[in-house]
Tab-separated table of C-alpha atoms and ligand atoms in Angstrom:
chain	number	residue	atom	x	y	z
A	1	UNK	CA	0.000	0.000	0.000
A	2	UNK	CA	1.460	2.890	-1.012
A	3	UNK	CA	1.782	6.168	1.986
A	4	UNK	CA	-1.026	9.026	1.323
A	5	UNK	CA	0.401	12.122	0.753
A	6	UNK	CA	1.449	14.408	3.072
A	7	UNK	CA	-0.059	17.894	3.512
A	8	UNK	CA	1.484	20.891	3.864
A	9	UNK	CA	-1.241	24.102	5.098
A	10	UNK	CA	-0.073	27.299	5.487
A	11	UNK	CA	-2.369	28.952	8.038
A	12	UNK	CA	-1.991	32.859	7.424
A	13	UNK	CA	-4.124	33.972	10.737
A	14	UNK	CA	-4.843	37.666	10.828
A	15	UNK	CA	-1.935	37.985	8.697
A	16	UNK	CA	-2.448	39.582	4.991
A	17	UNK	CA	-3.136	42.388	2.459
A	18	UNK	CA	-4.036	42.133	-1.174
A	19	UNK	CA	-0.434	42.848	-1.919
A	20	UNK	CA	0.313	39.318	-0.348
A	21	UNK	CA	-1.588	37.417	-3.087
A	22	UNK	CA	1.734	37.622	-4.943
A	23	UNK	CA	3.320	35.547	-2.085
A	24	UNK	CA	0.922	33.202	-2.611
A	25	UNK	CA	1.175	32.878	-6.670
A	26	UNK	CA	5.384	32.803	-5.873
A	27	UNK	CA	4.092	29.604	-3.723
A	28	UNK	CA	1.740	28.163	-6.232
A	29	UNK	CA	5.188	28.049	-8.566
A	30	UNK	CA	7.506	26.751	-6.677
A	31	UNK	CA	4.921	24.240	-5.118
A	32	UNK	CA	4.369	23.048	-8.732
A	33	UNK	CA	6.815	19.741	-8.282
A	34	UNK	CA	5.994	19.381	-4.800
A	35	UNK	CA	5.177	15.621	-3.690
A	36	UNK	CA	2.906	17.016	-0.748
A	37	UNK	CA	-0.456	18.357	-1.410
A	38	UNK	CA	-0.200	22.331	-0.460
A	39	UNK	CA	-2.791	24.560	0.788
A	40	UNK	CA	-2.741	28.096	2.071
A	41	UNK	CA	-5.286	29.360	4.336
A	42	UNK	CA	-5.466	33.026	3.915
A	43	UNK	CA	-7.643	35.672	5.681
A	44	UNK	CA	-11.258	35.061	4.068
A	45	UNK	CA	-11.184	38.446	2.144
A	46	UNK	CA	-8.399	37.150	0.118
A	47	UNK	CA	-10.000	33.441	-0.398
A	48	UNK	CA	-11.784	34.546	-3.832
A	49	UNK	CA	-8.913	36.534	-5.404
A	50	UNK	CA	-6.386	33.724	-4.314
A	51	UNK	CA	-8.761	31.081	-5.678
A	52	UNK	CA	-9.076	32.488	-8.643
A	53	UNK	CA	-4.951	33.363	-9.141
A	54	UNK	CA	-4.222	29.690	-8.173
A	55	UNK	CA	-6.487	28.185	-10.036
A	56	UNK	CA	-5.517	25.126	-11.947
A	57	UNK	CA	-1.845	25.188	-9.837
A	58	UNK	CA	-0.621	22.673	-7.295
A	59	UNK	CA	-2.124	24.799	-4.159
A	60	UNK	CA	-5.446	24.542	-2.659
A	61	UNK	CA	-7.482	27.516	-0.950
A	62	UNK	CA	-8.621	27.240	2.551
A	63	UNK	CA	-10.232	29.300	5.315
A	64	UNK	CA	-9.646	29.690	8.902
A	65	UNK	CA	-12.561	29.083	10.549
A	66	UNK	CA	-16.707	28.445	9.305
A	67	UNK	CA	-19.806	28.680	11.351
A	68	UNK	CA	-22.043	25.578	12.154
A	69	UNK	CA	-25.055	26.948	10.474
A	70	UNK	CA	-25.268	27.326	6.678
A	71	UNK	CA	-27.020	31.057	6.951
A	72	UNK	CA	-28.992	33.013	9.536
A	73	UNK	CA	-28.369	36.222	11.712
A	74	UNK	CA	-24.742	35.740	12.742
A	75	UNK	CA	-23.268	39.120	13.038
A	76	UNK	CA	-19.533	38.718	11.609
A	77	UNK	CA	-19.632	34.960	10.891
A	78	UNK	CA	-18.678	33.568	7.943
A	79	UNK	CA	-20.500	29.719	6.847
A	80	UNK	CA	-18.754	26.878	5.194
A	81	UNK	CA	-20.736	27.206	2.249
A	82	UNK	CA	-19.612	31.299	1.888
A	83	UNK	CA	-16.176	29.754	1.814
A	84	UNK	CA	-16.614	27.054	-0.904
A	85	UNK	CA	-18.483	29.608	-2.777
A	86	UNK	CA	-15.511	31.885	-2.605
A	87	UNK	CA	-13.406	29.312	-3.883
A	88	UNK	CA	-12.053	26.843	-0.740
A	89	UNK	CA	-11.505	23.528	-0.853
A	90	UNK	CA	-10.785	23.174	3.033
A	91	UNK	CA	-11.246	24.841	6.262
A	92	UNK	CA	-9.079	24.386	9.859
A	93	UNK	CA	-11.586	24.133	12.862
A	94	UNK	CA	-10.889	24.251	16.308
A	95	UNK	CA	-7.441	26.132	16.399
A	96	UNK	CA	-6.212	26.528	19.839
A	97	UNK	CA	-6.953	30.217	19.117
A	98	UNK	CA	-10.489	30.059	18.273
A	99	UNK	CA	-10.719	27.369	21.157
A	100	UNK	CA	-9.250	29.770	23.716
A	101	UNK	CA	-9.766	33.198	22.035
A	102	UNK	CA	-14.011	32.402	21.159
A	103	UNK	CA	-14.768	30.008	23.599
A	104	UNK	CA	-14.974	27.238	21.279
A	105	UNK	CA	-16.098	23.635	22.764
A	106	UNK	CA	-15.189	20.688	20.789
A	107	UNK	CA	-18.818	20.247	20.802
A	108	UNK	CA	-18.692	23.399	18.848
A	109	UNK	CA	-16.177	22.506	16.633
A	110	UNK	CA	-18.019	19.227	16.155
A	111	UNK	CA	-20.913	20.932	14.861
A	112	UNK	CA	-18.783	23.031	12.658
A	113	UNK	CA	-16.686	19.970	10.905
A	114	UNK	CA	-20.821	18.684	10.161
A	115	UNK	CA	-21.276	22.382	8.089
A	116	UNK	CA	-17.977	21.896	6.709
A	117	UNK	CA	-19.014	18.524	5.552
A	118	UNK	CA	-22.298	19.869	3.997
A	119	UNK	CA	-20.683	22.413	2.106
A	120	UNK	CA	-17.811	19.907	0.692
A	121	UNK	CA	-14.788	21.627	2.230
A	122	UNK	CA	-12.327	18.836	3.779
A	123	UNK	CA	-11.856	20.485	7.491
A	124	UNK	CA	-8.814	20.341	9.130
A	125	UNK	CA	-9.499	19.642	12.682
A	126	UNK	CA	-6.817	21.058	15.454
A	127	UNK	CA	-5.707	19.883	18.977
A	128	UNK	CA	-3.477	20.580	21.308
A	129	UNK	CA	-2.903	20.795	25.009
A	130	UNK	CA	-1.840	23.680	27.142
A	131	UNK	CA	1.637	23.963	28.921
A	132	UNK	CA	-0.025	23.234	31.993
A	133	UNK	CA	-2.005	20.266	30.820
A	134	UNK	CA	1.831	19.074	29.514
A	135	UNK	CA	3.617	19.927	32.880
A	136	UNK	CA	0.623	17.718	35.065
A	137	UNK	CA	1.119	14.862	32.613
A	138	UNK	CA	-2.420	15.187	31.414
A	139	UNK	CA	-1.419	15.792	27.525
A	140	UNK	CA	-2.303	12.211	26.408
A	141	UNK	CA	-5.180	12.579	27.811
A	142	UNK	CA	-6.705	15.846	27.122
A	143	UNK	CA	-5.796	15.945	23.199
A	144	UNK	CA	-7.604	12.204	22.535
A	145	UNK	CA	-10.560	13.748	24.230
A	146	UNK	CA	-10.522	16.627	21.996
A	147	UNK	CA	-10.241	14.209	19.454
A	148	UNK	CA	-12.921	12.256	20.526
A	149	UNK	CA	-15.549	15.346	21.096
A	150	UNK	CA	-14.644	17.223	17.962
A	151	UNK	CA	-15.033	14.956	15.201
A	152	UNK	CA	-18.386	14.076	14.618
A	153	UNK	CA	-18.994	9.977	13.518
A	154	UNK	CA	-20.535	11.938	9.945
A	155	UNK	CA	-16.556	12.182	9.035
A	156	UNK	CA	-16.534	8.788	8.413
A	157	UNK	CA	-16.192	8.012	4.089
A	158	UNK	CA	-14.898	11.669	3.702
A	159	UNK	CA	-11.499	13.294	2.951
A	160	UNK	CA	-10.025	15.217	6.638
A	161	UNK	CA	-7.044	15.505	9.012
A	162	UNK	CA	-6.063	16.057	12.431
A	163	UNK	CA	-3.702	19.064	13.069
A	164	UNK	CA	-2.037	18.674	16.318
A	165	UNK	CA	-0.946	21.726	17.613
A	166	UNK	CA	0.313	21.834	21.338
A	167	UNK	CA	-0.725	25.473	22.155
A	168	UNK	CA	3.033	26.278	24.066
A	169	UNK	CA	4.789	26.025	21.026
A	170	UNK	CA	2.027	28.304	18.786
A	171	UNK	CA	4.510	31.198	17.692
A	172	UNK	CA	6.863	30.568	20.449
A	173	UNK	CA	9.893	28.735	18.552
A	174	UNK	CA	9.902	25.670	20.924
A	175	UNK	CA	8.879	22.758	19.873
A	176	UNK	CA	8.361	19.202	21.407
A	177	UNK	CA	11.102	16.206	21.083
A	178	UNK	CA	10.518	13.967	18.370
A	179	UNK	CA	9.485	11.395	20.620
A	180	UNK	CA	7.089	13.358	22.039
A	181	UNK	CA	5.283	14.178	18.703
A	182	UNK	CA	5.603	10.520	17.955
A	183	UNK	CA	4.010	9.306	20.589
A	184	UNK	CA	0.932	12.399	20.749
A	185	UNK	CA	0.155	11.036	16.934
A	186	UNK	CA	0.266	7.571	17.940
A	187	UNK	CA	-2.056	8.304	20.302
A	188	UNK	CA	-4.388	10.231	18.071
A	189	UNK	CA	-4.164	7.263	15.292
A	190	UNK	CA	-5.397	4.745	17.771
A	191	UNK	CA	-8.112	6.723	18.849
A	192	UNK	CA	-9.309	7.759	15.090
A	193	UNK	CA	-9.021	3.808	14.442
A	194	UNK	CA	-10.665	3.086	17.129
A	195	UNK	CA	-13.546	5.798	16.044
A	196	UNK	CA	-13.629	5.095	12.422
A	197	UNK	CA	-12.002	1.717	11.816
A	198	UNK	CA	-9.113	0.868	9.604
A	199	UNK	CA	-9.819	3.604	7.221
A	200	UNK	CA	-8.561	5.789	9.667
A	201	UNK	CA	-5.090	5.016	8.974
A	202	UNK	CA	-5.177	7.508	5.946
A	203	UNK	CA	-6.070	10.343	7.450
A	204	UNK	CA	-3.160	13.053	7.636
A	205	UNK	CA	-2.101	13.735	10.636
A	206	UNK	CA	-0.526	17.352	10.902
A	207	UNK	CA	2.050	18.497	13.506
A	208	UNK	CA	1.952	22.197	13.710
A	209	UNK	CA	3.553	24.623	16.458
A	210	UNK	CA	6.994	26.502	15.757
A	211	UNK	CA	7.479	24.400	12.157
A	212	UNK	CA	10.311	25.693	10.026
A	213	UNK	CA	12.485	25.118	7.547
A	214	UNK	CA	15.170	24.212	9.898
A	215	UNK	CA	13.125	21.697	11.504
A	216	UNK	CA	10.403	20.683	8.959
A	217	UNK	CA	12.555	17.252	7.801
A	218	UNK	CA	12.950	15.829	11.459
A	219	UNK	CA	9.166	16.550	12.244
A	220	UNK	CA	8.144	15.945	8.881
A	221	UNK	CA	9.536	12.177	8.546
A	222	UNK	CA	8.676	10.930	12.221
A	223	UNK	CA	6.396	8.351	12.704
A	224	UNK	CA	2.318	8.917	12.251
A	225	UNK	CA	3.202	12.260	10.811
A	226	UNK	CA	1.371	13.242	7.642
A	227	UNK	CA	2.109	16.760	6.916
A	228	UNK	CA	2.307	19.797	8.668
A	229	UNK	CA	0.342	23.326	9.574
A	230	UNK	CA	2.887	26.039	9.255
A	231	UNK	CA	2.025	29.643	11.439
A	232	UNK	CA	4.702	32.311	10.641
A	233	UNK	CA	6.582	30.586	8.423
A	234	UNK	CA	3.874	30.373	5.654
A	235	UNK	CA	4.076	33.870	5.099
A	236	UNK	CA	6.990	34.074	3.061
A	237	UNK	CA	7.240	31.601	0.497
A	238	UNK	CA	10.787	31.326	0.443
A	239	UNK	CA	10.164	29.508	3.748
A	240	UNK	CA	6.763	27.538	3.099
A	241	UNK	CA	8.432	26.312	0.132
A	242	UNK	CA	11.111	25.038	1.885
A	243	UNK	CA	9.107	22.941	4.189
A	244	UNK	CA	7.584	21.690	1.555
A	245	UNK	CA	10.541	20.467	-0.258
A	246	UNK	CA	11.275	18.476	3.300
A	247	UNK	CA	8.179	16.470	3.091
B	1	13P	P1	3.435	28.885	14.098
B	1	13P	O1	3.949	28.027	12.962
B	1	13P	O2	3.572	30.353	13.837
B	1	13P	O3	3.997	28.451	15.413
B	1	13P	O4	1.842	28.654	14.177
B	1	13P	C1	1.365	27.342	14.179
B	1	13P	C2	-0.096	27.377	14.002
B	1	13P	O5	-0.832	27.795	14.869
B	1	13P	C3	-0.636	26.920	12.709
B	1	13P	O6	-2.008	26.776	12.757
């Protein structure tokens, strides 16, 4: 059986003007050989230009973030099918900013991955413990149950990943030990198996936190890991593209 791909996401954040859309086309060429599927996940106000400037290249549009209803008075919000309308292909739920930042609940992510699902967007669904939960030995622990209470049994028969994401090393330039990441995505494999059977075995499984292209071939080639979500370092695409020459 030959390995699914890896994925490489960028995840641009609040990060972005209309003059970065040439950052992203400067991706989209050097990304053109790449043996990892590529996304970039910009700000949605850029989604429909960059959709339409990548179009027919190598990288996929994503968004940030989608509300679990379709339409309706939601001051602000945007819906998952807004984003495939505007050109997405995927969308990253539950980042440890949106969990900690808007009070999201996996419950509330788990509703969200359903919209995402309606609207045909693959979601990309984060985890991650805090430093504390890491310090009391709790990490283990606390990222399966995310896993467990934020994807909804609906996934099963459709494309996804898992990003995990420990929050302490979010924009901080630490990172966990290898064997520490190795063991967090062993963990999360057994519990998607156990959740969704054997297919489960395909589904990427994203390290993200601190990933760069000093690090990305250490991270990128240990065990259970199937790609990676890139903060900061998707910005430039001198960088992203150097990651994703690693995988
Ligand atoms: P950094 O790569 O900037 O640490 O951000 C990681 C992240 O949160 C990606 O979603």
């Amino acid at each position: 059986m030959t390995a699914p791909q890896p994925l490489i996401a960028g995840n641009w954040k609040m990060n972005g003007l209309s003059d970065s859309l040439t950052e992203a086309e400067a991706i989209a060429e050097g990304a053109a050989q790449a043996k990892a599927r590529v996304a970039i996940c910009p700000p949605a106000l850029l989604i429909p230009e960059m959709s339409r400037r990548l179009a027919g290249s190598k990288v996929a549009v994503g968004g940030q973030d989608a509300h679990w209803e379709d339409a309706g008075a939601h001051t602000g919000d945007i819906s998952a099918p807004m984003l495939a309308d505007a050109g997405a292909r995927m969308v990253i739920l539950g980042h440890s900013e949106r969990r900690s930042g808007h009070c999201e609940t996996d419950h509330v992510v788990a509703d969200k991955v359903r919209a995402s699902l309606r609207a045909g967007l693959e979601p990309i669904v984060c985890v991650g413990e805090s430093l504390e939960e890491r310090k009391s030995g709790r990490a283990l622990a606390v990222v399966t149950g995310q896993v467990r209470g934020s994807l909804p049994a609906e996934l099963a028969g459709h494309a996804f990943a898992v990003a995990y994401e420990p929050c302490w090393a979010i924009g901080t330039g630490l990172t966990p030990t290898t064997a520490e990441i190795e063991e967090m995505h062993r963990a999360i494999r057994a519990t998607l198996v156990e959740m969704f059977g054997a297919t489960a075995e395909d589904v990427p499984i994203l390290y993200g936190g601190s990933v760069k292209p000093s690090n990305a071939a250490e991270i990128l080639h240990a065990a259970e890991v199937g790609g990676a979500l890139v903060g900061g370092a998707s910005l430039k695409a001198r960088d992203f593209l150097a990651i994703v020459q690693a995988a």
